[in-house]
Each structure stands twice: as structure tokens, then as C-alpha cells.
Short mmCIF file of N, CA and C in Angstrom, two decimals:
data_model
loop_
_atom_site.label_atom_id
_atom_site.label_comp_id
_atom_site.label_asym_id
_atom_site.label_seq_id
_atom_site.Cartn_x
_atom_site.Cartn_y
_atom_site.Cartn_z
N UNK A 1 0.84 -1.18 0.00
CA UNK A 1 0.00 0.00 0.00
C UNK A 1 0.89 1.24 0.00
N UNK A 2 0.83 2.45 -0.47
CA UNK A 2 1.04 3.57 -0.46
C UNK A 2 0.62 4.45 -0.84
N UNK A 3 0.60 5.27 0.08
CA UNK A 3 -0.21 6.93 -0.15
C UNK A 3 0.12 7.76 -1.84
N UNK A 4 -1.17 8.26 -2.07
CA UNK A 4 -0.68 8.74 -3.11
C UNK A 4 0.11 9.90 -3.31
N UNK A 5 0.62 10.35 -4.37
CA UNK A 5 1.61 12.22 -4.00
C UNK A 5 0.89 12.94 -3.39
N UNK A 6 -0.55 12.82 -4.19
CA UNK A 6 -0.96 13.96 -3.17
C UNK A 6 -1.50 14.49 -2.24
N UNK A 7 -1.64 13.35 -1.51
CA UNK A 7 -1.12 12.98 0.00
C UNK A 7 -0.02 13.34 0.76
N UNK A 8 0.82 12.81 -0.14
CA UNK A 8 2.09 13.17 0.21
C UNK A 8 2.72 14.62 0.53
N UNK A 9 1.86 15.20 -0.90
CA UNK A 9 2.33 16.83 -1.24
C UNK A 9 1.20 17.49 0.19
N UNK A 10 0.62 16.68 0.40
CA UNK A 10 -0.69 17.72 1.34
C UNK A 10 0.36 17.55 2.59
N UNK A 11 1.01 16.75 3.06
CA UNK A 11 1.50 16.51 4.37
C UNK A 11 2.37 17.78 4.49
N UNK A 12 3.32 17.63 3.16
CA UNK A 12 4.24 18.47 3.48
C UNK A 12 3.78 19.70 3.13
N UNK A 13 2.91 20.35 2.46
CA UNK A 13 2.32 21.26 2.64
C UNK A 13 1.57 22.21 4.45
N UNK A 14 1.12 20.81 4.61
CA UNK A 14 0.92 21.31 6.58
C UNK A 14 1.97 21.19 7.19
N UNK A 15 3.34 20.79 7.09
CA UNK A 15 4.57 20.94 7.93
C UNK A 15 4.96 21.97 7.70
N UNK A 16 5.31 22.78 6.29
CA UNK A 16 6.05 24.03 5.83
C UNK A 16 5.02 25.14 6.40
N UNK A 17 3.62 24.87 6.49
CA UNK A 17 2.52 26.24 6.88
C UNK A 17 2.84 26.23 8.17
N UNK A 18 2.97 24.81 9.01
CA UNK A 18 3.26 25.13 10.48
C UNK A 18 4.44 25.45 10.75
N UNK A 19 5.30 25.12 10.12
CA UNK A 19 6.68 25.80 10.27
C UNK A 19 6.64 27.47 10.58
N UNK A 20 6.04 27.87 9.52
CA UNK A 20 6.10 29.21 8.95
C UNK A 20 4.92 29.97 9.24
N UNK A 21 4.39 29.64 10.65
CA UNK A 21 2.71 30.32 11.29
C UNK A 21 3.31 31.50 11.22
N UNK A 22 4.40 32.09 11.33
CA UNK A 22 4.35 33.70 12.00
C UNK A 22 3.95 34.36 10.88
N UNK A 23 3.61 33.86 9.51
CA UNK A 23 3.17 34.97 8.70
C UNK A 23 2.78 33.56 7.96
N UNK A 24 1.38 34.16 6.41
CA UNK A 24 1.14 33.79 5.72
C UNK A 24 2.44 33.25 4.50
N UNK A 25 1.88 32.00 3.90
CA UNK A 25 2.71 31.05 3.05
C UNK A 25 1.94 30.98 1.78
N UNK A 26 2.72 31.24 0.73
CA UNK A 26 1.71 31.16 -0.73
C UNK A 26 2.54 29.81 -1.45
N UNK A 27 2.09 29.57 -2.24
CA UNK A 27 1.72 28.32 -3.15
C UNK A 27 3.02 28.12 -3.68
N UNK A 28 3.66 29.20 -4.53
CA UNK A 28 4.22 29.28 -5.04
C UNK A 28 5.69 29.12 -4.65
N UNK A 29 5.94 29.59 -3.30
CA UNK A 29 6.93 29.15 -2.65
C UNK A 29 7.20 27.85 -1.98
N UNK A 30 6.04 27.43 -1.38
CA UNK A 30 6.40 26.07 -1.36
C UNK A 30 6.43 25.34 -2.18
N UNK A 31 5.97 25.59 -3.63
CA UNK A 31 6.46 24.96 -4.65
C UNK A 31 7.99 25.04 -5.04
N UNK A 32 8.42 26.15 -4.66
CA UNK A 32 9.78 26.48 -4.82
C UNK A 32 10.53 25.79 -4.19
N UNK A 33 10.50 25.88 -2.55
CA UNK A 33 11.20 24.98 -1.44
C UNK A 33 11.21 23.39 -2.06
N UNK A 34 9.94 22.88 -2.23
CA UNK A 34 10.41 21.22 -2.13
C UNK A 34 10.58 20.95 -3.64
N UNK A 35 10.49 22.03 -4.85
CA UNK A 35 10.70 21.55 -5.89
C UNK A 35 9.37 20.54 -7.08
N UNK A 36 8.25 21.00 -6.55
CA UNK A 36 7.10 20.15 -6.98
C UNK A 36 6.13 21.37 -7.50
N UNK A 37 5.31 20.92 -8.76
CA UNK A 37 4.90 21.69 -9.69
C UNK A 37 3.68 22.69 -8.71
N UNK A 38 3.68 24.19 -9.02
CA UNK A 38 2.67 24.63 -8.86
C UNK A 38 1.09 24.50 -9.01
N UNK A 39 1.10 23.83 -10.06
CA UNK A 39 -0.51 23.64 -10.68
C UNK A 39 -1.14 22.17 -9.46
N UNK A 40 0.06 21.39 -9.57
CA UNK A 40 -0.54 20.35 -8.72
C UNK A 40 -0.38 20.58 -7.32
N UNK A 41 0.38 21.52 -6.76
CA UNK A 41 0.32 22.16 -5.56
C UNK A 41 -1.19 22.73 -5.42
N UNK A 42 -1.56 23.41 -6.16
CA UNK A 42 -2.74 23.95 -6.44
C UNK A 42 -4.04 23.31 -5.92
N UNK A 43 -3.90 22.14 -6.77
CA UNK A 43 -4.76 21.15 -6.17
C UNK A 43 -5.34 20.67 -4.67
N UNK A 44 -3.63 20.22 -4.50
CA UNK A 44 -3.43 20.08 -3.12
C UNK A 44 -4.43 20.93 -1.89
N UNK A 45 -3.91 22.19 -2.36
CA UNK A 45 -3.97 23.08 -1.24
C UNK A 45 -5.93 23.35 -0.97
N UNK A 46 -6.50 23.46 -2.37
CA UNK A 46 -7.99 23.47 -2.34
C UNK A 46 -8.35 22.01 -1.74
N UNK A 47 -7.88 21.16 -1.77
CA UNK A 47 -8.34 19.86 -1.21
C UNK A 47 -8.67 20.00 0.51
N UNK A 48 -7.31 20.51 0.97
CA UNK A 48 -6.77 21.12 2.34
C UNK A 48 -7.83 22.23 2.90
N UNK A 49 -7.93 22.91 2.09
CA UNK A 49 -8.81 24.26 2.09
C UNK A 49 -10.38 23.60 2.75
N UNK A 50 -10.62 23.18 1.62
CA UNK A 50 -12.06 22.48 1.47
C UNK A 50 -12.01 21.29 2.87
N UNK A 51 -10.97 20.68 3.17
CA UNK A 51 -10.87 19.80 4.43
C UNK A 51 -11.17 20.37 5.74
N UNK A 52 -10.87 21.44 5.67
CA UNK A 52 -10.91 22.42 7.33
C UNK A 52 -9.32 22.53 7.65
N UNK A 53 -8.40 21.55 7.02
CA UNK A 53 -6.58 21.67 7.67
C UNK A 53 -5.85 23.43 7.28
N UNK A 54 -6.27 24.00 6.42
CA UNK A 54 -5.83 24.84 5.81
C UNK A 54 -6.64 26.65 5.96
N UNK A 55 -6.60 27.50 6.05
CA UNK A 55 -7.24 28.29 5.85
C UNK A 55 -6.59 29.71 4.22
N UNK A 56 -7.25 29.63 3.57
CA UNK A 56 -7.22 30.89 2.53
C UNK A 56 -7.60 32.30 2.86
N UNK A 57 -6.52 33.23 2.83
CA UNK A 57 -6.75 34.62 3.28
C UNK A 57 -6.72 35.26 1.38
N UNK A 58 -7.51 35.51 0.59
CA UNK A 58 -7.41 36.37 -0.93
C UNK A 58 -6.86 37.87 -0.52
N UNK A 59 -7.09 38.05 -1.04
CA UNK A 59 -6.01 39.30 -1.90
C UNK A 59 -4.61 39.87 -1.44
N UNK A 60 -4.54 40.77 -1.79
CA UNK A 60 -3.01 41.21 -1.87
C UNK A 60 -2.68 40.96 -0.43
N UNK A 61 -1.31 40.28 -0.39
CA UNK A 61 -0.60 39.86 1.13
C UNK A 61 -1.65 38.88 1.69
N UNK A 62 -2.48 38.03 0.87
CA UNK A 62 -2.95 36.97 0.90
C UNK A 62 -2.12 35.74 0.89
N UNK A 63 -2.71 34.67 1.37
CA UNK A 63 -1.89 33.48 1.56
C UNK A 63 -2.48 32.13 1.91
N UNK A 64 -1.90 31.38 2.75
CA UNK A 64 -2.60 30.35 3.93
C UNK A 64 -1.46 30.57 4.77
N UNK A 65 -2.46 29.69 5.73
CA UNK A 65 -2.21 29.66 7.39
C UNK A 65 -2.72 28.20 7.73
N UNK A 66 -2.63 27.71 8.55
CA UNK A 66 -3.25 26.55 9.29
C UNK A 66 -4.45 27.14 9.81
N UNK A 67 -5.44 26.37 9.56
CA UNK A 67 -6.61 26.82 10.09
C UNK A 67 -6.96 25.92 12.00
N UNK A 68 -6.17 25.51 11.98
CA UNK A 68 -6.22 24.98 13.25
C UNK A 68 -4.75 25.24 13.51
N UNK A 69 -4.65 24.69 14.95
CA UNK A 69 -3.32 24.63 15.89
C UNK A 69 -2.65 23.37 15.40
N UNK A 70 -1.29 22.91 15.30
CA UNK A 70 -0.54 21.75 14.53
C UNK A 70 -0.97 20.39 15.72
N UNK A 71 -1.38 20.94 16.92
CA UNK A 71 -1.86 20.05 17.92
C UNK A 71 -3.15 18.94 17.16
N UNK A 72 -3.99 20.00 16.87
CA UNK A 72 -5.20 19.84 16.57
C UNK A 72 -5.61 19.26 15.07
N UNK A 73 -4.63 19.06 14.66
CA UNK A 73 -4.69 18.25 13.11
C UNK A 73 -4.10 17.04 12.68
N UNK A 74 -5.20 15.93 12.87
CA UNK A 74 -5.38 14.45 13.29
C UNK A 74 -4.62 13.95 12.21
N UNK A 75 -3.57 13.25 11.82
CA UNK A 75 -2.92 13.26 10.71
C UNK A 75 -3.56 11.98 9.85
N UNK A 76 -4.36 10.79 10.65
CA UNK A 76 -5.74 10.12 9.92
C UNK A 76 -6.39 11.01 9.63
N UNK A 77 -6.81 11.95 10.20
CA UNK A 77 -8.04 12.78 9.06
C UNK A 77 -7.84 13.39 8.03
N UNK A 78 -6.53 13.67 7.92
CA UNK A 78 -6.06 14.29 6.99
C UNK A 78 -5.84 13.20 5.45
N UNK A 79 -5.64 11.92 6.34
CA UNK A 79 -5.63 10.73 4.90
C UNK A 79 -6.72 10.22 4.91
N UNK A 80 -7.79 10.37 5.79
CA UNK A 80 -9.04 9.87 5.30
C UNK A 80 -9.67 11.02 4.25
N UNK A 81 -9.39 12.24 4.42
CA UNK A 81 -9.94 12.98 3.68
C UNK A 81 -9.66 13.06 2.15
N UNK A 82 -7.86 12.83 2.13
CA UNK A 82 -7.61 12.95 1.01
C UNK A 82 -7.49 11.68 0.03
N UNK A 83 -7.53 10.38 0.81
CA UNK A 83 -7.63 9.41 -0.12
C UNK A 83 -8.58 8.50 0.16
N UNK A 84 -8.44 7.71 -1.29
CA UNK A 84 -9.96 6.59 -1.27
C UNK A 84 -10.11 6.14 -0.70
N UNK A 85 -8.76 5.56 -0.09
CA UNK A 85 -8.55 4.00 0.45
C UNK A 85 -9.78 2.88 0.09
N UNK A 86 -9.70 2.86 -1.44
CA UNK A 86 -10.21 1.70 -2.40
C UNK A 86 -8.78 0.63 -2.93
N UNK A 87 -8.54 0.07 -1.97
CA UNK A 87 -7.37 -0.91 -2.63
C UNK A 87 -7.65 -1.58 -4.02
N UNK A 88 -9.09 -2.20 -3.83
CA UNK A 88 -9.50 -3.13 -4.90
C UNK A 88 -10.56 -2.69 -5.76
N UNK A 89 -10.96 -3.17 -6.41
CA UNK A 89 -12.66 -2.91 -7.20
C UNK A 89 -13.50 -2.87 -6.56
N UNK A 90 -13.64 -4.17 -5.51
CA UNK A 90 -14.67 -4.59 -4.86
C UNK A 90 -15.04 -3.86 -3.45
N UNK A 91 -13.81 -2.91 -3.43
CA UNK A 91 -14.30 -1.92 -2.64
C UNK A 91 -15.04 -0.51 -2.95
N UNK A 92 -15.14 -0.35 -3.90
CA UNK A 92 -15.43 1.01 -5.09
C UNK A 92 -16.86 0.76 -5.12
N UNK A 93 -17.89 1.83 -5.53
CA UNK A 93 -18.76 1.60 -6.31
C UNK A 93 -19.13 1.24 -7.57
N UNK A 94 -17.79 1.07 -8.18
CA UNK A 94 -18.03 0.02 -9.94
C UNK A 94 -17.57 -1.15 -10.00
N UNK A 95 -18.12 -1.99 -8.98
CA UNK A 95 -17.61 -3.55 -8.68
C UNK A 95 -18.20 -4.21 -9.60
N UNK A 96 -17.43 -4.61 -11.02
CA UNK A 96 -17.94 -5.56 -11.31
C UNK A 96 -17.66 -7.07 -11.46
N UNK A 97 -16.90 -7.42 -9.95
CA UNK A 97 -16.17 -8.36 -9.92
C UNK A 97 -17.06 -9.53 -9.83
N UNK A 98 -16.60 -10.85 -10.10
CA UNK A 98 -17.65 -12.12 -10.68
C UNK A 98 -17.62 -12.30 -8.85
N UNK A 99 -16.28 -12.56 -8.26
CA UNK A 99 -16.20 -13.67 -7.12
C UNK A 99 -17.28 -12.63 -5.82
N UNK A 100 -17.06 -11.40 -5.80
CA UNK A 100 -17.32 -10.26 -4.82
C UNK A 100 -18.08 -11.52 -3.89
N UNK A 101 -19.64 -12.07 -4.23
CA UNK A 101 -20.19 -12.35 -3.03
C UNK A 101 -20.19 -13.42 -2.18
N UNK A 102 -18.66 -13.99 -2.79
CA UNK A 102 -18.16 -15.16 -1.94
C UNK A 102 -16.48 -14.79 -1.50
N UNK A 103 -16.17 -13.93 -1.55
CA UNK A 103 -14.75 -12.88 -1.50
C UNK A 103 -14.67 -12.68 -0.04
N UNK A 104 -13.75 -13.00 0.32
CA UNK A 104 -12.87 -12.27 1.66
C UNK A 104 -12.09 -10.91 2.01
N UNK A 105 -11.57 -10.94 0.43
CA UNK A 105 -10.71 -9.85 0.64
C UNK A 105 -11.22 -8.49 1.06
N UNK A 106 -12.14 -7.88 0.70
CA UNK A 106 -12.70 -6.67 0.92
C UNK A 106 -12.22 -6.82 2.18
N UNK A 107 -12.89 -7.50 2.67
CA UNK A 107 -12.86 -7.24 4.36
C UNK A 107 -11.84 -7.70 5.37
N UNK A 108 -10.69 -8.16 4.84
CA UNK A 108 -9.49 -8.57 5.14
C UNK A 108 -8.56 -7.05 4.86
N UNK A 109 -8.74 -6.82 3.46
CA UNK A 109 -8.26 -5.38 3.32
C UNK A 109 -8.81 -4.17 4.19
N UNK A 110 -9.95 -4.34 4.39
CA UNK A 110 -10.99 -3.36 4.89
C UNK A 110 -10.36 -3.02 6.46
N UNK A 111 -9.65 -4.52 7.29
CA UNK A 111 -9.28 -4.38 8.61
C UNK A 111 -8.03 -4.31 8.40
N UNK A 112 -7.10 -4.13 7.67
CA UNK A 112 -5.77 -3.58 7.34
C UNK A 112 -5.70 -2.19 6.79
N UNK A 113 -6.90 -1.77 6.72
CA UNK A 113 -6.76 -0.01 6.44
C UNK A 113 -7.15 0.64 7.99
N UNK A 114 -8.55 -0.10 8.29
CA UNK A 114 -8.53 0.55 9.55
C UNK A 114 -7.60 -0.06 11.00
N UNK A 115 -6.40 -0.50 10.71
CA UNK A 115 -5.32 -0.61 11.55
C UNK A 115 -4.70 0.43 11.40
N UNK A 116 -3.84 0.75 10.42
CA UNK A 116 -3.45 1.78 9.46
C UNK A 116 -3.79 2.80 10.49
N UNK A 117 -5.33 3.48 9.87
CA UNK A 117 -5.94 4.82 10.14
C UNK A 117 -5.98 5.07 11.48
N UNK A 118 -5.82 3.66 12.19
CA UNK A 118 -6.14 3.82 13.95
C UNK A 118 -4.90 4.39 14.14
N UNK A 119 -3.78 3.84 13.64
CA UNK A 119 -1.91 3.94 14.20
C UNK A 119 -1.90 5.58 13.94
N UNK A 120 -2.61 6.04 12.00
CA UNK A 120 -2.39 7.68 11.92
C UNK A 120 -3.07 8.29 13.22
N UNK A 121 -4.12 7.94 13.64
CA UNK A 121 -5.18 8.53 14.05
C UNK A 121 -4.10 9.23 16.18
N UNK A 122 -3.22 8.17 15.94
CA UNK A 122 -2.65 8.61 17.20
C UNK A 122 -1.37 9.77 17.12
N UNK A 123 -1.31 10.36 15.98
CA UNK A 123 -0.41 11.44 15.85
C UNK A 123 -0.80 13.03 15.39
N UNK A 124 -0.45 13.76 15.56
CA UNK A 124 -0.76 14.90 15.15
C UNK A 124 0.02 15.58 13.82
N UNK A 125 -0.20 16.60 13.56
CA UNK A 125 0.80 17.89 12.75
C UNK A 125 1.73 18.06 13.74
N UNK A 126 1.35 18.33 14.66
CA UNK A 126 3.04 18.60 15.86
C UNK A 126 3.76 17.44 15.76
N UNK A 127 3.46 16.36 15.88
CA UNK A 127 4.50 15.61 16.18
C UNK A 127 5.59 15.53 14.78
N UNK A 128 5.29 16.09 13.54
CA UNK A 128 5.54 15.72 12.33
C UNK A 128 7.12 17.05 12.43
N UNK A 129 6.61 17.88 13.38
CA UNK A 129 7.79 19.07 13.69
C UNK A 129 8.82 18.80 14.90
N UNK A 130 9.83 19.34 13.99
CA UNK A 130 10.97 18.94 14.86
C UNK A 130 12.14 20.15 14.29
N UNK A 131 13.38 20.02 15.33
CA UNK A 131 14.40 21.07 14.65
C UNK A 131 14.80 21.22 13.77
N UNK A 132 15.40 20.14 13.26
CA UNK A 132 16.36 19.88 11.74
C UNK A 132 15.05 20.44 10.48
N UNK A 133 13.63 19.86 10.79
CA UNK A 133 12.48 20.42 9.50
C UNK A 133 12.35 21.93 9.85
N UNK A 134 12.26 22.40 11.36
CA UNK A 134 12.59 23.64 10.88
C UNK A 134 13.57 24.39 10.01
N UNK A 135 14.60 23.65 10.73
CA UNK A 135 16.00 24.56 9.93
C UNK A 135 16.16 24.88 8.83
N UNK A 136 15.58 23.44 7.88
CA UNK A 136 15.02 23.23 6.62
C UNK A 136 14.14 24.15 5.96
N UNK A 137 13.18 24.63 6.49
CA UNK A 137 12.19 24.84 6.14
C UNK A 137 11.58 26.35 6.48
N UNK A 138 11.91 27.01 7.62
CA UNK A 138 11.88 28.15 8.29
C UNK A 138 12.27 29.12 7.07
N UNK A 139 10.84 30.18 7.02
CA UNK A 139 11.46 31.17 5.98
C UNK A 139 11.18 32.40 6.51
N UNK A 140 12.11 32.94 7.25
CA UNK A 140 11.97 34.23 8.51
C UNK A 140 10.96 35.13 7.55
N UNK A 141 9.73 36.08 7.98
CA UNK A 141 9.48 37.54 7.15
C UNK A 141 10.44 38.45 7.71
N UNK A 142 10.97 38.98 6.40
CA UNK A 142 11.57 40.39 6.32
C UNK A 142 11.24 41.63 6.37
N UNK A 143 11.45 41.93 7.25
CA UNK A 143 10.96 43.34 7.83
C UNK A 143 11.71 44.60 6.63
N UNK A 144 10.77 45.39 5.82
CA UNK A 144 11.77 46.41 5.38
C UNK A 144 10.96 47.67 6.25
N UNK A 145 12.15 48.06 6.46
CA UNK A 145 12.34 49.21 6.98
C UNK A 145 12.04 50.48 6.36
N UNK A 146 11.26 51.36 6.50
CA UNK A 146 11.23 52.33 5.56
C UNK A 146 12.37 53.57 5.58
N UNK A 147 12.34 54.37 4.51
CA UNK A 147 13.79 55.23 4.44
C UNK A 147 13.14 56.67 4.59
#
């Protein structure tokens, strides 16, 4: 099993915003930092948005923020939200598998996801922060000074 990118891209998207609470974070730079396309950042971030993990401030000196505290953001909810977790057909709504109503697997798979989601379900966004991802990742605001 493995998470898909953009999953992936959403995680690290909530580590770099919590990193960087003291001011708003735009798209474009964290596309910059980890090197991953804007447009599908894009995605990402409305997924996040639309989840409750994220908050959108529009216009000028607009950005995101964490819409919650890094405490407070269940890092299972964050993969239940963003993925299927449809391993097979016969978990989907277009099953048109012959064996389905003599099949095990669904539900063999079914209690290997929710093991999974229980293990995410015991961590947060904080725990995902640490020094070295700051160091990494920390992008001070610059104060200009006026003349």
C-alpha cells in the first residue's frame, strides 16, 4: 500500500505552513522549497482548504495559514480525507467483480486499512515538527524598513 503524491504533497504542505505560522505562506513558494509543480500544488492546497486543515486569506498579502493549531490536526483525518482507500474494485462503487459475493478480501483489506488509520489517528501535525524540519524549512518575514 502507499499513499498517493498527493497525500504526500498535502503533508508536506501542513509541515512548511506550520513551520512558517508567523506569517502567511503562498503556493508558489512552497512549490519552490520542495521543488514540486505549482498547478498540482494547487490542487493540493484546495483539497486542504475544502478539508478544514488549511485556511485561505485572498487578496493582496494573501496566503494560507493553518486553520487549526498543529496540535489539533489528526494526521488520519487528513488521509481519510484525502484518499480513497479503495485498494481493490470490490471496494469502489463500480464492482464488477464475478467472485465479490463469496470474497474475503474486501474485508481482510478493509481491517488492514482501519489498523493503518487507527496507528495515523494517534499522531498529530506537531508531532511531524521537529528542529532539523525547521531549519530546513523556516522562511523568517523580512521586515523592510522604511527610508
Amino acid at each position: 500500500m502507499y499513499l498517493t503524491q498527493h497525500t504526500d504533497y498535502a503533508m508536506r504542505v501542513l509541515i512548511y505552513t506550520a513551520i512558517n505560522d508567523d506569517a502567511l505562506v503562498n503556493i508558489s513558494t512552497i512549490a519552490d522549497t520542495y521543488g514540486i509543480s505549482k498547478s498540482h500544488l494547487m490542487k493540493v492546497v484546495t483539497a486542504l482548504v475544502k478539508g478544514g486543515f488549511l485556511a485561505s486569506v485572498r487578496g493582496k498579502g494573501g496566503g494560507l495559514r493553518l486553520a487549526r493549531a498543529p496540535e489539533n490536526i489528526n494526521l488520519g483525518a487528513v488521509v481519510r480525507h484525502l484518499e480513497p482507500m479503495q485498494l481493490v474494485e470490490c471496494m469502489g462503487q463500480n464492482n464488477d467483480c464475478l467472485i465479490t459475493p463469496n470474497c474475503r478480501l474486501a474485508g481482510i483489506l478493509g481491517g488492514g486499512i482501519k489498523a493503518f488509520l487507527n496507528y495515523l489517528d494517534g499522531f498529530t501535525l506537531a508531532d511531524l515538527l521537529n528542529k532539523p524540519t525547521y531549519d530546513l524549512l523556516y522562511m523568517p518575514k523580512i521586515e523592510i524598513a522604511a527610508v
